[in-house]
Amino acid sequence: MSDFFRHIFSWLAVPSLDNLRISNFIEIFIIAFVLYQLFKWIKNTRAWTLFKGIIVVIAFAVIAYVLDLTTILWIFTNTFNVIVIAIFVLFQPELRSALEQLGRKRIMSSIFNPSASSDRMSKETEKCHEEIIKAVFDMAKVKTGALIVLERQVLLNEYERTGITLDAQVSSQLLINIFEHNTPLHDGAVFIRNNRIVAATCYLPLSENAKLSKALGTRHRAGVGISEISDCITIIVSEETGFVSVARDGVLHSHLSVNELRRELQEEKNTPQSGGKFRKLKGILKNEKKADQ
């Protein structure tokens, strides 16, 4: 472990500018790009919690090296390989998913023509929203209950695994068929990520907010519950009344019209995807304030 830290510190030494070549800049760019993609992936998965724990462990190891705490360094040396193997075993599904996403990405086109990639994604998102709106209000007319979760920055893999995995293009016909009464997939929530249906018949955590109306059923409480723990937007169609509602940041917006739902989705698309914890806290406070009125 001591040799490892000595090697790291020597590697961090700043080289002379006279020794820099074009290949060095290319290497820096490639490493920076790979690290950026790695950290971006870690931030959006459960691995983020593990990563923060690893940072704490590394900090303890650095302190032990600086203070020459030989016993602690010996423990780190003998458990380091085991920890690395455990990480790969525990997060095998996330690593596999990350490699699959990397294989589907058009890396060079996104680097050299980012505007075209952005425009294409915007058009796909708009089409996806229109298909969702059509399906939602077609189901509302006949009082077919529905629960649709649109993921954003925070991935919800642990809840998707409770359902049946799909990989289908979003269409109003498919959504209506999924939530049709007495069909195998109608009970539970549908997850949509990157404009594709990724899972159906998923179970969601129920909101424990005591300020919510007692008249709300399990479907609405589940929609609010998942929005309290993530930055997703959840669309709920009531089976009893046919009303359309949207849950976001722990706040439930009910009795929406077609234009109001379209506006909610449009605002969600244009909202910067940051400040998740602050927005969730703000949503809970807004919900409590609304209930008190």
PDB file of C-alpha atoms in Angstrom:
ATOM      1  CA  MET A   1       0.000   0.000   0.000  1.00  0.00           C
ATOM      2  CA  SER A   2       2.867   2.391   0.746  1.00  0.00           C
ATOM      3  CA  ASP A   3       4.408   1.669  -2.653  1.00  0.00           C
ATOM      4  CA  PHE A   4       1.010   2.314  -4.205  1.00  0.00           C
ATOM      5  CA  PHE A   5       0.732   5.787  -2.651  1.00  0.00           C
ATOM      6  CA  ARG A   6       4.348   6.626  -3.531  1.00  0.00           C
ATOM      7  CA  HIS A   7       3.589   5.709  -7.120  1.00  0.00           C
ATOM      8  CA  ILE A   8       0.443   7.880  -7.112  1.00  0.00           C
ATOM      9  CA  PHE A   9       2.248  10.905  -5.664  1.00  0.00           C
ATOM     10  CA  SER A  10       5.106  10.563  -8.136  1.00  0.00           C
ATOM     11  CA  TRP A  11       2.579  10.277 -10.986  1.00  0.00           C
ATOM     12  CA  LEU A  12       0.892  13.485  -9.849  1.00  0.00           C
ATOM     13  CA  ALA A  13       4.147  15.417 -10.103  1.00  0.00           C
ATOM     14  CA  VAL A  14       3.843  18.218 -12.665  1.00  0.00           C
ATOM     15  CA  PRO A  15       6.023  17.500 -15.738  1.00  0.00           C
ATOM     16  CA  SER A  16       8.126  20.102 -17.437  1.00  0.00           C
ATOM     17  CA  LEU A  17       6.379  22.023 -20.197  1.00  0.00           C
ATOM     18  CA  ASP A  18       9.339  21.324 -22.478  1.00  0.00           C
ATOM     19  CA  ASN A  19       8.509  17.609 -22.381  1.00  0.00           C
ATOM     20  CA  LEU A  20       4.854  17.995 -23.394  1.00  0.00           C
ATOM     21  CA  ARG A  21       3.889  16.653 -26.839  1.00  0.00           C
ATOM     22  CA  ILE A  22       0.672  16.563 -28.859  1.00  0.00           C
ATOM     23  CA  SER A  23       0.201  12.950 -27.809  1.00  0.00           C
ATOM     24  CA  ASN A  24       0.101  14.101 -24.176  1.00  0.00           C
ATOM     25  CA  PHE A  25      -2.814  16.414 -24.897  1.00  0.00           C
ATOM     26  CA  ILE A  26      -4.612  13.629 -26.768  1.00  0.00           C
ATOM     27  CA  GLU A  27      -4.128  11.338 -23.779  1.00  0.00           C
ATOM     28  CA  ILE A  28      -5.423  14.030 -21.412  1.00  0.00           C
ATOM     29  CA  PHE A  29      -8.520  14.520 -23.576  1.00  0.00           C
ATOM     30  CA  ILE A  30      -9.261  10.783 -23.780  1.00  0.00           C
ATOM     31  CA  ILE A  31      -8.779  10.248 -20.038  1.00  0.00           C
ATOM     32  CA  ALA A  32     -10.878  13.308 -19.190  1.00  0.00           C
ATOM     33  CA  PHE A  33     -13.682  12.122 -21.489  1.00  0.00           C
ATOM     34  CA  VAL A  34     -13.663   8.609 -20.019  1.00  0.00           C
ATOM     35  CA  LEU A  35     -13.631   9.920 -16.450  1.00  0.00           C
ATOM     36  CA  TYR A  36     -16.464  12.348 -17.228  1.00  0.00           C
ATOM     37  CA  GLN A  37     -18.620   9.561 -18.654  1.00  0.00           C
ATOM     38  CA  LEU A  38     -17.733   7.323 -15.699  1.00  0.00           C
ATOM     39  CA  PHE A  39     -18.649   9.951 -13.091  1.00  0.00           C
ATOM     40  CA  LYS A  40     -21.821  10.836 -15.017  1.00  0.00           C
ATOM     41  CA  TRP A  41     -22.872   7.189 -14.986  1.00  0.00           C
ATOM     42  CA  ILE A  42     -22.001   6.767 -11.300  1.00  0.00           C
ATOM     43  CA  LYS A  43     -23.975   9.900 -10.379  1.00  0.00           C
ATOM     44  CA  ASN A  44     -27.140   8.469 -11.949  1.00  0.00           C
ATOM     45  CA  THR A  45     -27.053   5.038 -10.316  1.00  0.00           C
ATOM     46  CA  ARG A  46     -26.933   3.461  -6.893  1.00  0.00           C
ATOM     47  CA  ALA A  47     -23.161   3.309  -7.399  1.00  0.00           C
ATOM     48  CA  TRP A  48     -23.032   6.996  -6.365  1.00  0.00           C
ATOM     49  CA  THR A  49     -23.560   6.009  -2.727  1.00  0.00           C
ATOM     50  CA  LEU A  50     -20.855   3.367  -3.025  1.00  0.00           C
ATOM     51  CA  PHE A  51     -18.540   5.870  -4.704  1.00  0.00           C
ATOM     52  CA  LYS A  52     -18.902   8.309  -1.817  1.00  0.00           C
ATOM     53  CA  GLY A  53     -18.077   5.487   0.584  1.00  0.00           C
ATOM     54  CA  ILE A  54     -14.970   4.640  -1.454  1.00  0.00           C
ATOM     55  CA  ILE A  55     -13.869   8.293  -1.293  1.00  0.00           C
ATOM     56  CA  VAL A  56     -14.123   8.153   2.514  1.00  0.00           C
ATOM     57  CA  VAL A  57     -12.097   4.927   2.621  1.00  0.00           C
ATOM     58  CA  ILE A  58      -9.421   6.414   0.345  1.00  0.00           C
ATOM     59  CA  ALA A  59      -9.264   9.512   2.558  1.00  0.00           C
ATOM     60  CA  PHE A  60      -8.625   7.295   5.594  1.00  0.00           C
ATOM     61  CA  ALA A  61      -5.942   5.433   3.641  1.00  0.00           C
ATOM     62  CA  VAL A  62      -4.211   8.693   2.680  1.00  0.00           C
ATOM     63  CA  ILE A  63      -4.285   9.848   6.310  1.00  0.00           C
ATOM     64  CA  ALA A  64      -2.867   6.499   7.407  1.00  0.00           C
ATOM     65  CA  TYR A  65      -0.072   6.814   4.824  1.00  0.00           C
ATOM     66  CA  VAL A  66       0.789  10.387   5.850  1.00  0.00           C
ATOM     67  CA  LEU A  67       0.826   9.474   9.565  1.00  0.00           C
ATOM     68  CA  ASP A  68       2.590   6.161   8.850  1.00  0.00           C
ATOM     69  CA  LEU A  69      -0.070   4.037  10.559  1.00  0.00           C
ATOM     70  CA  THR A  70       1.350   0.666   9.564  1.00  0.00           C
ATOM     71  CA  THR A  71      -1.441  -1.510  10.956  1.00  0.00           C
ATOM     72  CA  ILE A  72      -4.164   0.326   9.058  1.00  0.00           C
ATOM     73  CA  LEU A  73      -2.051   0.293   5.888  1.00  0.00           C
ATOM     74  CA  TRP A  74      -1.590  -3.471   6.282  1.00  0.00           C
ATOM     75  CA  ILE A  75      -5.365  -3.941   6.555  1.00  0.00           C
ATOM     76  CA  PHE A  76      -5.949  -1.863   3.442  1.00  0.00           C
ATOM     77  CA  THR A  77      -3.256  -3.765   1.545  1.00  0.00           C
ATOM     78  CA  ASN A  78      -4.775  -7.153   2.336  1.00  0.00           C
ATOM     79  CA  THR A  79      -8.385  -6.211   1.656  1.00  0.00           C
ATOM     80  CA  PHE A  80      -7.968  -3.992  -1.419  1.00  0.00           C
ATOM     81  CA  ASN A  81      -8.234  -6.809  -3.986  1.00  0.00           C
ATOM     82  CA  VAL A  82     -11.271  -8.282  -2.230  1.00  0.00           C
ATOM     83  CA  ILE A  83     -13.038  -4.912  -2.232  1.00  0.00           C
ATOM     84  CA  VAL A  84     -12.433  -4.422  -5.957  1.00  0.00           C
ATOM     85  CA  ILE A  85     -13.840  -7.866  -6.771  1.00  0.00           C
ATOM     86  CA  ALA A  86     -16.838  -7.249  -4.490  1.00  0.00           C
ATOM     87  CA  ILE A  87     -17.600  -3.988  -6.313  1.00  0.00           C
ATOM     88  CA  PHE A  88     -17.749  -5.766  -9.681  1.00  0.00           C
ATOM     89  CA  VAL A  89     -19.922  -8.547  -8.263  1.00  0.00           C
ATOM     90  CA  LEU A  90     -22.378  -6.251  -6.465  1.00  0.00           C
ATOM     91  CA  PHE A  91     -22.791  -3.815  -9.349  1.00  0.00           C
ATOM     92  CA  GLN A  92     -22.695  -6.263 -12.236  1.00  0.00           C
ATOM     93  CA  PRO A  93     -26.190  -5.223 -13.502  1.00  0.00           C
ATOM     94  CA  GLU A  94     -25.273  -1.511 -13.475  1.00  0.00           C
ATOM     95  CA  LEU A  95     -21.937  -2.157 -15.229  1.00  0.00           C
ATOM     96  CA  ARG A  96     -23.652  -4.244 -17.889  1.00  0.00           C
ATOM     97  CA  SER A  97     -26.259  -1.536 -18.412  1.00  0.00           C
ATOM     98  CA  ALA A  98     -23.539   1.111 -18.727  1.00  0.00           C
ATOM     99  CA  LEU A  99     -21.691  -0.893 -21.396  1.00  0.00           C
ATOM    100  CA  GLU A 100     -24.937  -1.439 -23.309  1.00  0.00           C
ATOM    101  CA  GLN A 101     -25.673   2.293 -23.216  1.00  0.00           C
ATOM    102  CA  LEU A 102     -22.134   3.032 -24.408  1.00  0.00           C
ATOM    103  CA  GLY A 103     -22.634   0.660 -27.316  1.00  0.00           C
ATOM    104  CA  ARG A 104     -25.876   2.385 -28.323  1.00  0.00           C
ATOM    105  CA  LYS A 105     -24.418   5.905 -28.217  1.00  0.00           C
ATOM    106  CA  ARG A 106     -23.148   7.635 -31.326  1.00  0.00           C
ATOM    107  CA  ILE A 107     -20.135   9.135 -29.612  1.00  0.00           C
ATOM    108  CA  MET A 108     -18.406  10.780 -32.576  1.00  0.00           C
ATOM    109  CA  SER A 109     -21.586  12.366 -33.940  1.00  0.00           C
ATOM    110  CA  SER A 110     -22.489  13.753 -30.514  1.00  0.00           C
ATOM    111  CA  ILE A 111     -19.006  15.294 -30.186  1.00  0.00           C
ATOM    112  CA  PHE A 112     -18.741  16.854 -33.639  1.00  0.00           C
ATOM    113  CA  ASN A 113     -22.418  17.631 -34.194  1.00  0.00           C
ATOM    114  CA  PRO A 114     -24.048  18.088 -30.778  1.00  0.00           C
ATOM    115  CA  SER A 115     -26.811  20.379 -32.069  1.00  0.00           C
ATOM    116  CA  ALA A 116     -28.124  17.731 -34.474  1.00  0.00           C
ATOM    117  CA  SER A 117     -28.162  15.144 -31.704  1.00  0.00           C
ATOM    118  CA  SER A 118     -29.977  17.576 -29.402  1.00  0.00           C
ATOM    119  CA  ASP A 119     -32.566  18.457 -32.054  1.00  0.00           C
ATOM    120  CA  ARG A 120     -33.232  14.794 -32.760  1.00  0.00           C
ATOM    121  CA  MET A 121     -33.708  14.041 -29.060  1.00  0.00           C
ATOM    122  CA  SER A 122     -36.022  17.056 -28.697  1.00  0.00           C
ATOM    123  CA  LYS A 123     -38.231  15.858 -31.557  1.00  0.00           C
ATOM    124  CA  GLU A 124     -38.329  12.332 -30.146  1.00  0.00           C
ATOM    125  CA  THR A 125     -39.269  13.692 -26.724  1.00  0.00           C
ATOM    126  CA  GLU A 126     -42.050  15.831 -28.175  1.00  0.00           C
ATOM    127  CA  LYS A 127     -43.433  12.848 -30.093  1.00  0.00           C
ATOM    128  CA  CYS A 128     -43.232  10.697 -26.959  1.00  0.00           C
ATOM    129  CA  HIS A 129     -45.135  13.321 -24.950  1.00  0.00           C
ATOM    130  CA  GLU A 130     -47.900  13.531 -27.558  1.00  0.00           C
ATOM    131  CA  GLU A 131     -48.315   9.754 -27.538  1.00  0.00           C
ATOM    132  CA  ILE A 132     -48.521   9.777 -23.733  1.00  0.00           C
ATOM    133  CA  ILE A 133     -51.083  12.607 -23.731  1.00  0.00           C
ATOM    134  CA  LYS A 134     -53.272  10.827 -26.279  1.00  0.00           C
ATOM    135  CA  ALA A 135     -53.144   7.558 -24.340  1.00  0.00           C
ATOM    136  CA  VAL A 136     -53.814   9.242 -20.993  1.00  0.00           C
ATOM    137  CA  PHE A 137     -56.956  11.066 -22.096  1.00  0.00           C
ATOM    138  CA  ASP A 138     -58.244   8.112 -24.114  1.00  0.00           C
ATOM    139  CA  MET A 139     -57.999   6.062 -20.926  1.00  0.00           C
ATOM    140  CA  ALA A 140     -59.537   8.882 -18.879  1.00  0.00           C
ATOM    141  CA  LYS A 141     -62.638   8.869 -21.090  1.00  0.00           C
ATOM    142  CA  VAL A 142     -63.380   5.237 -20.198  1.00  0.00           C
ATOM    143  CA  LYS A 143     -62.020   5.487 -16.621  1.00  0.00           C
ATOM    144  CA  THR A 144     -59.103   3.124 -17.115  1.00  0.00           C
ATOM    145  CA  GLY A 145     -56.648   3.539 -14.238  1.00  0.00           C
ATOM    146  CA  ALA A 146     -53.050   4.251 -15.217  1.00  0.00           C
ATOM    147  CA  LEU A 147     -49.738   5.119 -13.565  1.00  0.00           C
ATOM    148  CA  ILE A 148     -46.883   6.341 -15.782  1.00  0.00           C
ATOM    149  CA  VAL A 149     -43.448   7.334 -14.433  1.00  0.00           C
ATOM    150  CA  LEU A 150     -41.158   9.474 -16.614  1.00  0.00           C
ATOM    151  CA  GLU A 151     -37.593   9.184 -15.354  1.00  0.00           C
ATOM    152  CA  ARG A 152     -35.222  12.111 -15.501  1.00  0.00           C
ATOM    153  CA  GLN A 153     -31.791  12.330 -13.868  1.00  0.00           C
ATOM    154  CA  VAL A 154     -32.341   9.895 -10.991  1.00  0.00           C
ATOM    155  CA  LEU A 155     -32.561   6.305 -12.214  1.00  0.00           C
ATOM    156  CA  LEU A 156     -35.045   4.052 -10.448  1.00  0.00           C
ATOM    157  CA  ASN A 157     -33.672   0.629 -11.315  1.00  0.00           C
ATOM    158  CA  GLU A 158     -34.602  -0.913  -7.968  1.00  0.00           C
ATOM    159  CA  TYR A 159     -38.290  -0.177  -8.620  1.00  0.00           C
ATOM    160  CA  GLU A 160     -38.153  -1.177 -12.278  1.00  0.00           C
ATOM    161  CA  ARG A 161     -36.883  -4.598 -11.246  1.00  0.00           C
ATOM    162  CA  THR A 162     -40.137  -5.214  -9.370  1.00  0.00           C
ATOM    163  CA  GLY A 163     -41.973  -5.330 -12.707  1.00  0.00           C
ATOM    164  CA  ILE A 164     -41.529  -6.868 -16.140  1.00  0.00           C
ATOM    165  CA  THR A 165     -38.688  -5.508 -18.262  1.00  0.00           C
ATOM    166  CA  LEU A 166     -39.630  -4.082 -21.652  1.00  0.00           C
ATOM    167  CA  ASP A 167     -37.813  -2.169 -24.352  1.00  0.00           C
ATOM    168  CA  ALA A 168     -40.477  -0.664 -26.546  1.00  0.00           C
ATOM    169  CA  GLN A 169     -41.161   2.558 -28.371  1.00  0.00           C
ATOM    170  CA  VAL A 170     -43.764   4.734 -26.662  1.00  0.00           C
ATOM    171  CA  SER A 171     -47.115   4.657 -28.455  1.00  0.00           C
ATOM    172  CA  SER A 172     -50.622   5.456 -27.300  1.00  0.00           C
ATOM    173  CA  GLN A 173     -51.892   2.061 -28.471  1.00  0.00           C
ATOM    174  CA  LEU A 174     -49.288   0.186 -26.444  1.00  0.00           C
ATOM    175  CA  LEU A 175     -49.927   2.216 -23.282  1.00  0.00           C
ATOM    176  CA  ILE A 176     -53.672   1.706 -23.570  1.00  0.00           C
ATOM    177  CA  ASN A 177     -53.166  -2.020 -24.090  1.00  0.00           C
ATOM    178  CA  ILE A 178     -50.883  -2.272 -21.053  1.00  0.00           C
ATOM    179  CA  PHE A 179     -53.410  -0.647 -18.701  1.00  0.00           C
ATOM    180  CA  GLU A 180     -56.467  -2.405 -20.166  1.00  0.00           C
ATOM    181  CA  HIS A 181     -58.534  -4.174 -17.504  1.00  0.00           C
ATOM    182  CA  ASN A 182     -57.850  -7.869 -16.885  1.00  0.00           C
ATOM    183  CA  THR A 183     -54.552  -7.891 -18.795  1.00  0.00           C
ATOM    184  CA  PRO A 184     -51.350  -9.265 -17.203  1.00  0.00           C
ATOM    185  CA  LEU A 185     -49.570  -5.885 -17.163  1.00  0.00           C
ATOM    186  CA  HIS A 186     -52.361  -3.513 -16.122  1.00  0.00           C
ATOM    187  CA  ASP A 187     -51.641  -3.571 -12.380  1.00  0.00           C
ATOM    188  CA  GLY A 188     -48.709  -1.340 -11.389  1.00  0.00           C
ATOM    189  CA  ALA A 189     -46.692   1.439 -12.983  1.00  0.00           C
ATOM    190  CA  VAL A 190     -45.034   1.874 -16.358  1.00  0.00           C
ATOM    191  CA  PHE A 191     -41.534   3.374 -16.454  1.00  0.00           C
ATOM    192  CA  ILE A 192     -40.422   5.518 -19.394  1.00  0.00           C
ATOM    193  CA  ARG A 193     -36.761   6.416 -19.855  1.00  0.00           C
ATOM    194  CA  ASN A 194     -35.172   8.140 -22.845  1.00  0.00           C
ATOM    195  CA  ASN A 195     -38.513   8.063 -24.663  1.00  0.00           C
ATOM    196  CA  ARG A 196     -38.854   4.285 -24.379  1.00  0.00           C
ATOM    197  CA  ILE A 197     -40.993   2.053 -22.199  1.00  0.00           C
ATOM    198  CA  VAL A 198     -38.468   0.144 -20.086  1.00  0.00           C
ATOM    199  CA  ALA A 199     -40.723  -1.700 -17.605  1.00  0.00           C
ATOM    200  CA  ALA A 200     -44.352  -2.333 -16.717  1.00  0.00           C
ATOM    201  CA  THR A 201     -46.380  -3.603 -13.732  1.00  0.00           C
ATOM    202  CA  CYS A 202     -43.841  -2.086 -11.329  1.00  0.00           C
ATOM    203  CA  TYR A 203     -44.515  -1.474  -7.636  1.00  0.00           C
ATOM    204  CA  LEU A 204     -43.857   2.002  -6.220  1.00  0.00           C
ATOM    205  CA  PRO A 205     -43.345   3.232  -2.653  1.00  0.00           C
ATOM    206  CA  LEU A 206     -46.428   4.813  -1.104  1.00  0.00           C
ATOM    207  CA  SER A 207     -46.211   8.374   0.183  1.00  0.00           C
ATOM    208  CA  GLU A 208     -46.197   8.687   3.965  1.00  0.00           C
ATOM    209  CA  ASN A 209     -47.205  12.342   3.866  1.00  0.00           C
ATOM    210  CA  ALA A 210     -50.051  12.630   6.382  1.00  0.00           C
ATOM    211  CA  LYS A 211     -51.169  15.890   4.755  1.00  0.00           C
ATOM    212  CA  LEU A 212     -52.400  14.126   1.622  1.00  0.00           C
ATOM    213  CA  SER A 213     -56.143  13.818   1.251  1.00  0.00           C
ATOM    214  CA  LYS A 214     -57.620  10.626   2.717  1.00  0.00           C
ATOM    215  CA  ALA A 215     -59.752  10.344  -0.411  1.00  0.00           C
ATOM    216  CA  LEU A 216     -56.683   9.517  -2.502  1.00  0.00           C
ATOM    217  CA  GLY A 217     -56.264   5.874  -3.408  1.00  0.00           C
ATOM    218  CA  THR A 218     -53.176   3.682  -3.591  1.00  0.00           C
ATOM    219  CA  ARG A 219     -52.431   4.689  -7.192  1.00  0.00           C
ATOM    220  CA  HIS A 220     -52.212   8.386  -6.318  1.00  0.00           C
ATOM    221  CA  ARG A 221     -50.198   7.756  -3.143  1.00  0.00           C
ATOM    222  CA  ALA A 222     -47.750   5.640  -5.144  1.00  0.00           C
ATOM    223  CA  GLY A 223     -47.415   8.381  -7.764  1.00  0.00           C
ATOM    224  CA  VAL A 224     -46.691  10.985  -5.084  1.00  0.00           C
ATOM    225  CA  GLY A 225     -44.378   8.591  -3.224  1.00  0.00           C
ATOM    226  CA  ILE A 226     -42.048   7.973  -6.169  1.00  0.00           C
ATOM    227  CA  SER A 227     -41.910  11.719  -6.904  1.00  0.00           C
ATOM    228  CA  GLU A 228     -40.814  12.409  -3.308  1.00  0.00           C
ATOM    229  CA  ILE A 229     -37.660  10.286  -3.615  1.00  0.00           C
ATOM    230  CA  SER A 230     -36.623  11.251  -7.157  1.00  0.00           C
ATOM    231  CA  ASP A 231     -36.931  13.995  -9.763  1.00  0.00           C
ATOM    232  CA  CYS A 232     -39.340  12.011 -11.952  1.00  0.00           C
ATOM    233  CA  ILE A 233     -42.727  13.183 -13.175  1.00  0.00           C
ATOM    234  CA  THR A 234     -45.640  10.786 -12.614  1.00  0.00           C
ATOM    235  CA  ILE A 235     -48.939  10.803 -14.504  1.00  0.00           C
ATOM    236  CA  ILE A 236     -51.963   9.231 -12.807  1.00  0.00           C
ATOM    237  CA  VAL A 237     -55.363   8.443 -14.311  1.00  0.00           C
ATOM    238  CA  SER A 238     -58.066   7.815 -11.714  1.00  0.00           C
ATOM    239  CA  GLU A 239     -60.077   4.642 -12.195  1.00  0.00           C
ATOM    240  CA  GLU A 240     -62.962   6.055 -10.140  1.00  0.00           C
ATOM    241  CA  THR A 241     -63.318   9.550 -11.635  1.00  0.00           C
ATOM    242  CA  GLY A 242     -61.268   9.519 -14.833  1.00  0.00           C
ATOM    243  CA  PHE A 243     -59.408  12.640 -13.687  1.00  0.00           C
ATOM    244  CA  VAL A 244     -55.790  13.104 -14.811  1.00  0.00           C
ATOM    245  CA  SER A 245     -53.186  14.133 -12.239  1.00  0.00           C
ATOM    246  CA  VAL A 246     -49.452  14.786 -12.218  1.00  0.00           C
ATOM    247  CA  ALA A 247     -47.127  14.235  -9.253  1.00  0.00           C
ATOM    248  CA  ARG A 248     -43.806  16.065  -9.182  1.00  0.00           C
ATOM    249  CA  ASP A 249     -41.488  16.822  -6.266  1.00  0.00           C
ATOM    250  CA  GLY A 250     -44.060  15.422  -3.849  1.00  0.00           C
ATOM    251  CA  VAL A 251     -46.806  17.748  -5.113  1.00  0.00           C
ATOM    252  CA  LEU A 252     -49.977  16.420  -6.727  1.00  0.00           C
ATOM    253  CA  HIS A 253     -51.631  18.522  -9.461  1.00  0.00           C
ATOM    254  CA  SER A 254     -55.136  17.196 -10.138  1.00  0.00           C
ATOM    255  CA  HIS A 255     -57.948  17.652 -12.677  1.00  0.00           C
ATOM    256  CA  LEU A 256     -55.590  18.501 -15.548  1.00  0.00           C
ATOM    257  CA  SER A 257     -56.812  19.221 -19.065  1.00  0.00           C
ATOM    258  CA  VAL A 258     -55.004  18.215 -22.247  1.00  0.00           C
ATOM    259  CA  ASN A 259     -53.273  21.598 -22.549  1.00  0.00           C
ATOM    260  CA  GLU A 260     -52.342  21.644 -18.853  1.00  0.00           C
ATOM    261  CA  LEU A 261     -50.748  18.191 -19.079  1.00  0.00           C
ATOM    262  CA  ARG A 262     -48.900  19.215 -22.241  1.00  0.00           C
ATOM    263  CA  ARG A 263     -47.673  22.331 -20.423  1.00  0.00           C
ATOM    264  CA  GLU A 264     -46.478  20.246 -17.466  1.00  0.00           C
ATOM    265  CA  LEU A 265     -44.499  17.963 -19.771  1.00  0.00           C
ATOM    266  CA  GLN A 266     -43.113  20.896 -21.743  1.00  0.00           C
ATOM    267  CA  GLU A 267     -41.974  22.663 -18.574  1.00  0.00           C
ATOM    268  CA  GLU A 268     -40.379  19.444 -17.372  1.00  0.00           C
ATOM    269  CA  LYS A 269     -38.439  19.110 -20.617  1.00  0.00           C
ATOM    270  CA  ASN A 270     -37.159  22.694 -20.387  1.00  0.00           C
ATOM    271  CA  THR A 271     -36.312  22.590 -16.667  1.00  0.00           C
ATOM    272  CA  PRO A 272     -32.556  22.263 -15.873  1.00  0.00           C
ATOM    273  CA  GLN A 273     -32.046  18.852 -14.329  1.00  0.00           C
ATOM    274  CA  SER A 274     -30.236  19.875 -11.195  1.00  0.00           C
ATOM    275  CA  GLY A 275     -30.860  20.723  -7.568  1.00  0.00           C
ATOM    276  CA  GLY A 276     -32.744  17.477  -6.924  1.00  0.00           C
ATOM    277  CA  LYS A 277     -32.663  17.507  -3.132  1.00  0.00           C
ATOM    278  CA  PHE A 278     -33.646  21.166  -2.885  1.00  0.00           C
ATOM    279  CA  ARG A 279     -36.490  20.693  -5.339  1.00  0.00           C
ATOM    280  CA  LYS A 280     -37.798  17.622  -3.498  1.00  0.00           C
ATOM    281  CA  LEU A 281     -37.750  19.472  -0.181  1.00  0.00           C
ATOM    282  CA  LYS A 282     -39.452  22.460  -1.790  1.00  0.00           C
ATOM    283  CA  GLY A 283     -42.109  20.148  -3.239  1.00  0.00           C
ATOM    284  CA  ILE A 284     -42.898  18.570   0.129  1.00  0.00           C
ATOM    285  CA  LEU A 285     -43.216  21.993   1.763  1.00  0.00           C
ATOM    286  CA  LYS A 286     -45.469  23.197  -1.045  1.00  0.00           C
ATOM    287  CA  ASN A 287     -47.617  20.096  -0.646  1.00  0.00           C
ATOM    288  CA  GLU A 288     -47.988  20.659   3.100  1.00  0.00           C
ATOM    289  CA  LYS A 289     -48.846  24.333   2.538  1.00  0.00           C
ATOM    290  CA  LYS A 290     -51.458  23.385  -0.047  1.00  0.00           C
ATOM    291  CA  ALA A 291     -53.016  20.841   2.310  1.00  0.00           C
ATOM    292  CA  ASP A 292     -53.255  23.422   5.113  1.00  0.00           C
ATOM    293  CA  GLN A 293     -55.204  25.851   2.928  1.00  0.00           C
TER     294      GLN A 293
END
